[in-house]
Amino acid sequence: MKHDQDFIKRQNRLTVFEMIKTQSPISRAMIAKKTGMSPTTVSRIVGELTEQGYVIESEQVSEGLGRKSTLLGLMDASVSSIGIELDRHVLNIGVVDLQGNLVHSESHERGIEEAPEVTVQRISDVLEHMLERGIAERKHIVGIGVGLPGIIDNGRGVVVFSVQLGWKNVALSALLEEATGLKVKVDNELKVKALAEHLKGSAIGSNRTALLGFGNGVGSALIFEGEIYRGEMNSAGEIGHTTVDPNGPLCQCGKAGCLQTYITIHSLLQEASQIRPIQSVEELFAARAAGERWAIHLIDRALTYMAITVNNVVCMYNPDTVIFSGELTDKFPEMYEEVKERCHSRFVWEPLRDSFRFVTSQLHEAGVMIGSGLQAQAQFFKLD
Ligand SMILES: [Zn+2]
């Protein structure tokens, strides 16, 4: 009972905050009317938020029958959060404001074998350095959000398993909280990215968004009615390990013929190197452009599997929007048109072809920072 009441209180606080954020200037009476909360509850929450310096009262307006009411707005500069993207090679760290704008960001290299403690220390150092330079003020930072690839226990803030980082059962939230003294929220990168695209990018207004990510891994994330669909272990959307050929090549996960053995940058380079030494995807695409048949075949096959992935996701979830994203498409935007053409001409089941928008990511590499920064803010406003 007690737990339920606390939960409702926190939800109410977040609801009021979100309403002021998105619909200001707005009065207490209007908030009560729109949320169905009692005027007393709304006044109490607004009082708290004002006292803490997040909300300000602006002008007065008449609201019929000669009654005056005061409009509320947010103190924009009073809240920001830190959004972090961790991947095999990089540590991207940014400052996200209340409106979800990335007001500052920097990129640092990360060693492939870097241990969690080392990465955590580096994050803490980078953050200190940003504060010293006046890029953000500590008293305004309400928390840190981190997005990274793998299976993440978002409730406990534990990296259960991340092949890309080589981490297993790492209590990342606890480590980072200890190092920085700030509240930390950890989640899967594609889930926060999809959330960011839904709130600020190419899927605004969508009710059912499926985001596909093609890069060092292959994955997807789903946003249904504004909420991240997580599944039982927060691993919903891990399409990289769906089996496409039981007799196919061995995957990093130990199974044969996973989807990602045909599409990830790593597997493309590995297969290309059996023909001749190829160091980067840029080289692979150059070989294709030069008309080398093996390169044409490899990329052609990858594009086909991408179109098949679109079809599978569309058949399974019937989304209104499918976002095509990731390092491969950020580097080679022409892939979007090529996959789109394949979807339309052949691979997406015909009755569903016109049922969804097929779009590219709008936030690109900023998406994970923005999404995780916004999650850190939401967590903060849920807390008492
Ligand atoms: Zn696999």
Short mmCIF file of C-alpha atoms in Angstrom, two decimals, residues 10-11 13-15 17-18 21 79 81 98 142-143 185 195 199 371-383:
data_model
loop_
_atom_site.label_atom_id
_atom_site.label_comp_id
_atom_site.label_asym_id
_atom_site.label_seq_id
_atom_site.Cartn_x
_atom_site.Cartn_y
_atom_site.Cartn_z
CA ARG A 10 6.19 10.29 -7.98
CA GLN A 11 4.18 9.73 -11.14
CA ARG A 13 5.04 14.90 -9.81
CA LEU A 14 6.50 13.84 -13.15
CA THR A 15 3.16 14.38 -14.92
CA PHE A 17 6.42 18.67 -14.46
CA GLU A 18 6.05 17.32 -18.01
CA LYS A 21 7.49 21.71 -19.64
CA VAL A 79 18.04 21.75 -15.00
CA SER A 81 21.71 16.33 -17.37
CA LEU A 98 15.35 20.43 -20.36
CA VAL A 142 20.20 16.35 -12.02
CA GLY A 143 21.79 13.11 -13.17
CA LYS A 185 20.47 5.76 -15.19
CA LEU A 195 13.09 7.45 -27.33
CA LEU A 199 10.61 12.97 -28.63
CA GLY A 371 17.87 9.94 -25.06
CA SER A 372 19.92 8.96 -22.05
CA GLY A 373 20.12 12.55 -20.83
CA LEU A 374 16.32 12.80 -21.01
CA GLN A 375 15.92 9.53 -19.12
CA ALA A 376 18.14 10.85 -16.34
CA GLN A 377 15.88 13.92 -16.08
CA ALA A 378 12.72 11.82 -16.00
CA GLN A 379 14.17 9.68 -13.22
CA PHE A 380 15.05 12.77 -11.22
CA PHE A 381 11.58 14.26 -11.39
CA LYS A 382 10.02 10.97 -10.36
CA LEU A 383 11.99 11.03 -7.12
#
